[in-house]
């Protein structure tokens, strides 16, 4: 299940807050080599964890299995303030456009070397459902170029916002994805799971784990 | 117009293509400007895949026919340095660099030598990963390749969108091939069932026996893979057989 929490809701639950920022540090600093984000406490936090950010938590077996963060484009976000050189023209902005950042699946919830795991696709279904509830139909994503093909296979309408560049150990391209009912249908069909994944409220308490 | 606007225009044209051949043609019209004149894209087959099955791995191809035939007949896929390279580590690479990287043997180099006979002296290849985790290799060949990072960016973006479009078109062709055929009578019965008519009522409306109307509805239900009549009606509407 995917739970969507505001930053203050997340901070109201120290177990979840700790798990989120530890997972982010583990994936983005230790695994992907974004050294600028390294912090001695092993909890990755940045200037965009502000009150308007929305945190999507994928919970499986009482633990944090996946995560993504949604940022409004009506105020500064990664593409405008950190990754400017990924965008060639004016960056898309507006109430219906959000930026998806820090997409992450915990290592033992990944499947195969290249496949999209069940947690990974649940996060995708989650942000589409979340967007549809709020009249949002576009997301900006900075991801590896090979994701573009998968987005097209899931019936997103995709448009590149700039050329690909190298960040850390990765190639990254900024892409604007538009989703429709057809996208949600396709994602659900590929997952073989028709029921909504977005859950309202808080998940149960999860175990406080030491950052590894 | 900036280079990037031009790239967007290429991509729009590619995404508007209505057949895989058209996708191939539009992509090549972009890459030809950079000296890349031949395209092959497909999933990487496992070693020892029989020649007749290798075709199934091909998504887009405009290689000279004679070259493709020779490639398949001589089983070059098992020796092609590019294929070896992509299996080891899917990453963008130039043809000649891939041969060095995998330490290509004489046979491997012969694949390239033969390509040269068809005026394919060098090229670039890069991987894309499909939803089910398969590596799709895009290989573009031509004369001497000397691309700036920006040009590489244009080509890789255009190719990615071309492959995406080609896969959408292939998926559509498969759906049409597997399209369930409902007979005229089955469709008529479903249409009345959707309006809440019973088997007996349908038989009266259509002037057939109750048993026959029941048979038509059961057949339609089976073809649509539905577990009951409500689901059959919903499926028939979704697939556009009835309104």
CSV table of C-alpha atoms in Angstrom, one decimal, chain B residues 2-243:
chain,number,residue,atom,x,y,z
B,2,UNK,CA,17.4,25.7,-31.4
B,3,UNK,CA,18.9,22.2,-31.7
B,4,UNK,CA,16.7,21.0,-29.0
B,5,UNK,CA,13.5,22.3,-30.6
B,6,UNK,CA,14.6,20.4,-33.7
B,7,UNK,CA,15.1,17.3,-31.6
B,8,UNK,CA,11.6,17.7,-30.2
B,9,UNK,CA,10.2,18.0,-33.8
B,10,UNK,CA,12.0,14.8,-34.8
B,11,UNK,CA,10.5,13.1,-31.8
B,12,UNK,CA,7.0,14.4,-32.6
B,13,UNK,CA,7.3,13.0,-36.1
B,14,UNK,CA,8.5,9.7,-34.9
B,15,UNK,CA,5.7,9.4,-32.3
B,16,UNK,CA,3.1,10.2,-35.1
B,17,UNK,CA,4.3,7.3,-37.2
B,18,UNK,CA,1.6,4.7,-37.9
B,19,UNK,CA,3.7,1.7,-38.9
B,20,UNK,CA,7.0,0.2,-37.7
B,21,UNK,CA,8.5,0.8,-41.2
B,22,UNK,CA,7.5,4.5,-40.9
B,23,UNK,CA,9.2,4.7,-37.5
B,24,UNK,CA,12.3,3.2,-39.0
B,25,UNK,CA,12.3,5.6,-41.9
B,26,UNK,CA,11.7,8.7,-39.8
B,27,UNK,CA,14.5,7.7,-37.3
B,28,UNK,CA,17.0,7.1,-40.1
B,29,UNK,CA,16.2,10.5,-41.7
B,30,UNK,CA,17.4,12.0,-38.4
B,31,UNK,CA,20.5,9.8,-38.0
B,32,UNK,CA,21.5,10.0,-41.7
B,33,UNK,CA,22.6,13.6,-41.0
B,34,UNK,CA,25.2,12.2,-38.7
B,35,UNK,CA,26.4,9.5,-41.1
B,36,UNK,CA,24.4,6.7,-39.6
B,37,UNK,CA,22.5,5.0,-42.4
B,38,UNK,CA,21.5,1.5,-41.2
B,39,UNK,CA,19.4,0.5,-38.2
B,40,UNK,CA,18.9,-2.7,-36.3
B,41,UNK,CA,17.0,-2.9,-33.0
B,42,UNK,CA,15.9,-5.9,-31.1
B,43,UNK,CA,16.2,-7.9,-27.9
B,44,UNK,CA,19.5,-9.7,-27.5
B,45,UNK,CA,19.0,-13.4,-28.2
B,46,UNK,CA,20.6,-16.1,-26.0
B,47,UNK,CA,23.6,-17.9,-27.6
B,48,UNK,CA,22.6,-20.8,-29.8
B,49,UNK,CA,19.1,-19.3,-30.7
B,50,UNK,CA,18.2,-21.1,-33.9
B,51,UNK,CA,18.3,-18.9,-37.0
B,52,UNK,CA,14.5,-19.2,-37.6
B,53,UNK,CA,13.8,-17.8,-34.1
B,54,UNK,CA,16.3,-14.9,-34.4
B,55,UNK,CA,13.8,-12.9,-36.5
B,56,UNK,CA,11.4,-12.9,-33.5
B,57,UNK,CA,13.9,-10.8,-31.6
B,58,UNK,CA,14.0,-8.1,-34.2
B,59,UNK,CA,11.9,-5.0,-33.7
B,60,UNK,CA,13.1,-2.6,-36.3
B,61,UNK,CA,15.5,-3.4,-39.1
B,62,UNK,CA,16.5,-1.8,-42.4
B,63,UNK,CA,19.8,-3.5,-43.0
B,64,UNK,CA,20.6,-4.4,-46.6
B,65,UNK,CA,18.7,-7.7,-47.2
B,66,UNK,CA,21.8,-9.6,-48.3
B,67,UNK,CA,23.6,-8.5,-45.1
B,68,UNK,CA,20.8,-9.6,-42.8
B,69,UNK,CA,20.6,-13.0,-44.6
B,70,UNK,CA,24.3,-13.6,-44.2
B,71,UNK,CA,24.2,-12.5,-40.6
B,72,UNK,CA,21.5,-15.0,-39.8
B,73,UNK,CA,22.8,-17.8,-42.0
B,74,UNK,CA,26.3,-17.6,-40.5
B,75,UNK,CA,25.0,-17.3,-37.0
B,76,UNK,CA,26.9,-14.1,-36.5
B,77,UNK,CA,24.8,-13.2,-33.5
B,78,UNK,CA,26.9,-15.7,-31.4
B,79,UNK,CA,30.1,-13.9,-32.4
B,80,UNK,CA,29.0,-10.2,-32.8
B,81,UNK,CA,31.2,-8.2,-30.5
B,82,UNK,CA,28.3,-5.8,-29.9
B,83,UNK,CA,26.1,-8.5,-28.7
B,84,UNK,CA,28.8,-9.8,-26.3
B,85,UNK,CA,29.4,-6.3,-25.1
B,86,UNK,CA,25.7,-5.6,-24.3
B,87,UNK,CA,25.4,-8.9,-22.5
B,88,UNK,CA,28.3,-8.1,-20.3
B,89,UNK,CA,27.3,-4.6,-19.4
B,90,UNK,CA,24.5,-2.7,-21.2
B,91,UNK,CA,26.0,0.7,-22.0
B,92,UNK,CA,26.3,3.0,-25.0
B,93,UNK,CA,29.3,2.0,-27.1
B,94,UNK,CA,30.8,2.5,-30.6
B,95,UNK,CA,31.2,-0.6,-32.7
B,96,UNK,CA,35.0,-0.6,-32.9
B,97,UNK,CA,35.3,0.2,-29.2
B,98,UNK,CA,33.1,-2.8,-28.4
B,99,UNK,CA,35.4,-5.1,-30.3
B,100,UNK,CA,38.4,-4.0,-28.3
B,101,UNK,CA,36.5,-4.1,-25.0
B,102,UNK,CA,35.4,-7.7,-25.4
B,103,UNK,CA,38.7,-8.7,-27.0
B,104,UNK,CA,37.0,-9.9,-30.1
B,105,UNK,CA,38.5,-13.0,-31.8
B,106,UNK,CA,39.0,-13.5,-35.5
B,107,UNK,CA,35.4,-14.6,-36.0
B,108,UNK,CA,34.1,-11.5,-34.2
B,109,UNK,CA,36.2,-9.2,-36.3
B,110,UNK,CA,35.0,-11.0,-39.4
B,111,UNK,CA,31.4,-10.0,-38.6
B,112,UNK,CA,32.6,-6.4,-38.8
B,113,UNK,CA,34.6,-7.1,-41.9
B,114,UNK,CA,31.5,-8.4,-43.6
B,115,UNK,CA,29.5,-5.4,-42.4
B,116,UNK,CA,32.2,-3.3,-44.2
B,117,UNK,CA,31.3,-4.9,-47.5
B,118,UNK,CA,27.9,-3.3,-47.1
B,119,UNK,CA,29.5,0.1,-46.3
B,120,UNK,CA,28.9,-0.2,-42.6
B,121,UNK,CA,32.3,0.6,-41.3
B,122,UNK,CA,31.6,1.8,-37.8
B,123,UNK,CA,28.5,2.7,-35.8
B,124,UNK,CA,27.1,3.1,-32.3
B,125,UNK,CA,24.9,0.9,-30.2
B,126,UNK,CA,23.1,1.5,-27.0
B,127,UNK,CA,20.8,-0.5,-24.7
B,128,UNK,CA,17.3,0.2,-23.6
B,129,UNK,CA,15.6,-1.9,-20.9
B,130,UNK,CA,12.0,-3.0,-21.4
B,131,UNK,CA,9.4,-3.3,-18.7
B,132,UNK,CA,10.0,-7.0,-18.3
B,133,UNK,CA,13.7,-6.4,-17.9
B,134,UNK,CA,14.9,-7.5,-21.3
B,135,UNK,CA,17.8,-5.6,-22.9
B,136,UNK,CA,16.9,-4.1,-26.2
B,137,UNK,CA,19.9,-3.2,-28.3
B,138,UNK,CA,19.7,-0.3,-30.8
B,139,UNK,CA,22.5,-0.4,-33.3
B,140,UNK,CA,23.1,2.3,-35.9
B,141,UNK,CA,25.8,1.8,-38.6
B,142,UNK,CA,27.4,3.9,-41.2
B,143,UNK,CA,30.7,5.4,-42.3
B,144,UNK,CA,33.1,7.0,-39.9
B,145,UNK,CA,31.5,8.0,-36.6
B,146,UNK,CA,32.6,11.1,-34.9
B,147,UNK,CA,29.8,12.4,-32.7
B,148,UNK,CA,29.9,15.2,-30.2
B,149,UNK,CA,28.1,14.5,-26.8
B,150,UNK,CA,25.2,16.8,-28.0
B,151,UNK,CA,24.8,14.8,-31.2
B,152,UNK,CA,24.9,11.6,-29.3
B,153,UNK,CA,22.2,13.1,-27.1
B,154,UNK,CA,20.0,13.8,-30.1
B,155,UNK,CA,20.4,10.4,-31.6
B,156,UNK,CA,19.8,8.5,-28.4
B,157,UNK,CA,16.7,10.5,-27.5
B,158,UNK,CA,15.3,10.1,-31.0
B,159,UNK,CA,16.1,6.4,-31.0
B,160,UNK,CA,14.5,5.8,-27.6
B,161,UNK,CA,11.3,7.4,-28.7
B,162,UNK,CA,11.4,5.4,-32.0
B,163,UNK,CA,11.7,2.1,-30.1
B,164,UNK,CA,8.9,3.1,-27.7
B,165,UNK,CA,6.7,3.9,-30.7
B,166,UNK,CA,7.6,0.7,-32.5
B,167,UNK,CA,6.8,-1.3,-29.4
B,168,UNK,CA,3.4,0.4,-29.0
B,169,UNK,CA,2.6,-0.3,-32.7
B,170,UNK,CA,3.7,-4.0,-32.3
B,171,UNK,CA,1.5,-4.4,-29.2
B,172,UNK,CA,-1.4,-3.0,-31.2
B,173,UNK,CA,-0.8,-5.4,-34.0
B,174,UNK,CA,-0.8,-8.3,-31.6
B,175,UNK,CA,-4.1,-7.1,-30.0
B,176,UNK,CA,-5.7,-7.0,-33.4
B,177,UNK,CA,-4.5,-10.4,-34.2
B,178,UNK,CA,-5.8,-11.8,-31.0
B,179,UNK,CA,-9.0,-9.9,-31.3
B,180,UNK,CA,-12.0,-12.0,-30.4
B,181,UNK,CA,-14.5,-12.5,-33.2
B,182,UNK,CA,-18.2,-12.3,-32.1
B,183,UNK,CA,-20.7,-13.4,-34.7
B,184,UNK,CA,-23.5,-11.0,-35.7
B,185,UNK,CA,-26.1,-13.0,-33.7
B,186,UNK,CA,-23.8,-13.2,-30.6
B,187,UNK,CA,-23.4,-9.4,-30.8
B,188,UNK,CA,-27.1,-8.8,-31.2
B,189,UNK,CA,-27.9,-11.0,-28.2
B,190,UNK,CA,-25.3,-9.3,-26.1
B,191,UNK,CA,-26.7,-5.9,-27.1
B,192,UNK,CA,-30.1,-6.9,-25.8
B,193,UNK,CA,-28.7,-8.6,-22.7
B,194,UNK,CA,-26.9,-5.3,-22.0
B,195,UNK,CA,-30.4,-3.7,-22.0
B,196,UNK,CA,-31.5,-6.1,-19.3
B,197,UNK,CA,-33.5,-8.5,-21.5
B,198,UNK,CA,-33.8,-12.1,-20.5
B,199,UNK,CA,-33.0,-15.0,-22.8
B,200,UNK,CA,-36.7,-15.5,-23.4
B,201,UNK,CA,-37.3,-11.8,-24.2
B,202,UNK,CA,-34.3,-11.9,-26.6
B,203,UNK,CA,-35.6,-15.0,-28.3
B,204,UNK,CA,-38.9,-13.2,-28.9
B,205,UNK,CA,-37.3,-10.0,-30.2
B,206,UNK,CA,-35.0,-11.8,-32.6
B,207,UNK,CA,-37.5,-14.5,-33.6
B,208,UNK,CA,-35.3,-17.4,-32.5
B,209,UNK,CA,-35.7,-20.1,-29.9
B,210,UNK,CA,-34.9,-19.5,-26.3
B,211,UNK,CA,-32.4,-22.3,-26.4
B,212,UNK,CA,-30.6,-20.6,-29.4
B,213,UNK,CA,-30.4,-17.2,-27.6
B,214,UNK,CA,-29.0,-18.9,-24.6
B,215,UNK,CA,-26.4,-20.6,-26.8
B,216,UNK,CA,-25.3,-17.3,-28.4
B,217,UNK,CA,-24.9,-15.7,-25.0
B,218,UNK,CA,-22.9,-18.6,-23.7
B,219,UNK,CA,-20.6,-18.6,-26.7
B,220,UNK,CA,-20.1,-14.8,-26.4
B,221,UNK,CA,-19.3,-15.2,-22.7
B,222,UNK,CA,-16.8,-17.9,-23.4
B,223,UNK,CA,-15.1,-15.9,-26.2
B,224,UNK,CA,-14.8,-12.9,-23.9
B,225,UNK,CA,-13.4,-15.0,-21.1
B,226,UNK,CA,-16.0,-13.8,-18.7
B,227,UNK,CA,-17.2,-15.6,-15.7
B,228,UNK,CA,-20.8,-14.4,-15.8
B,229,UNK,CA,-23.1,-12.4,-18.0
B,230,UNK,CA,-22.5,-9.1,-16.3
B,231,UNK,CA,-18.8,-9.3,-16.9
B,232,UNK,CA,-19.4,-10.4,-20.5
B,233,UNK,CA,-21.5,-7.4,-21.1
B,234,UNK,CA,-18.9,-5.1,-19.5
B,235,UNK,CA,-16.1,-6.7,-21.6
B,236,UNK,CA,-18.2,-6.4,-24.8
B,237,UNK,CA,-18.8,-2.7,-24.2
B,238,UNK,CA,-15.1,-2.1,-23.3
B,239,UNK,CA,-14.0,-3.8,-26.5
B,240,UNK,CA,-16.5,-1.9,-28.5
B,241,UNK,CA,-18.7,-4.8,-29.7
B,242,UNK,CA,-21.8,-3.3,-28.3
B,243,UNK,CA,-22.7,0.2,-27.0
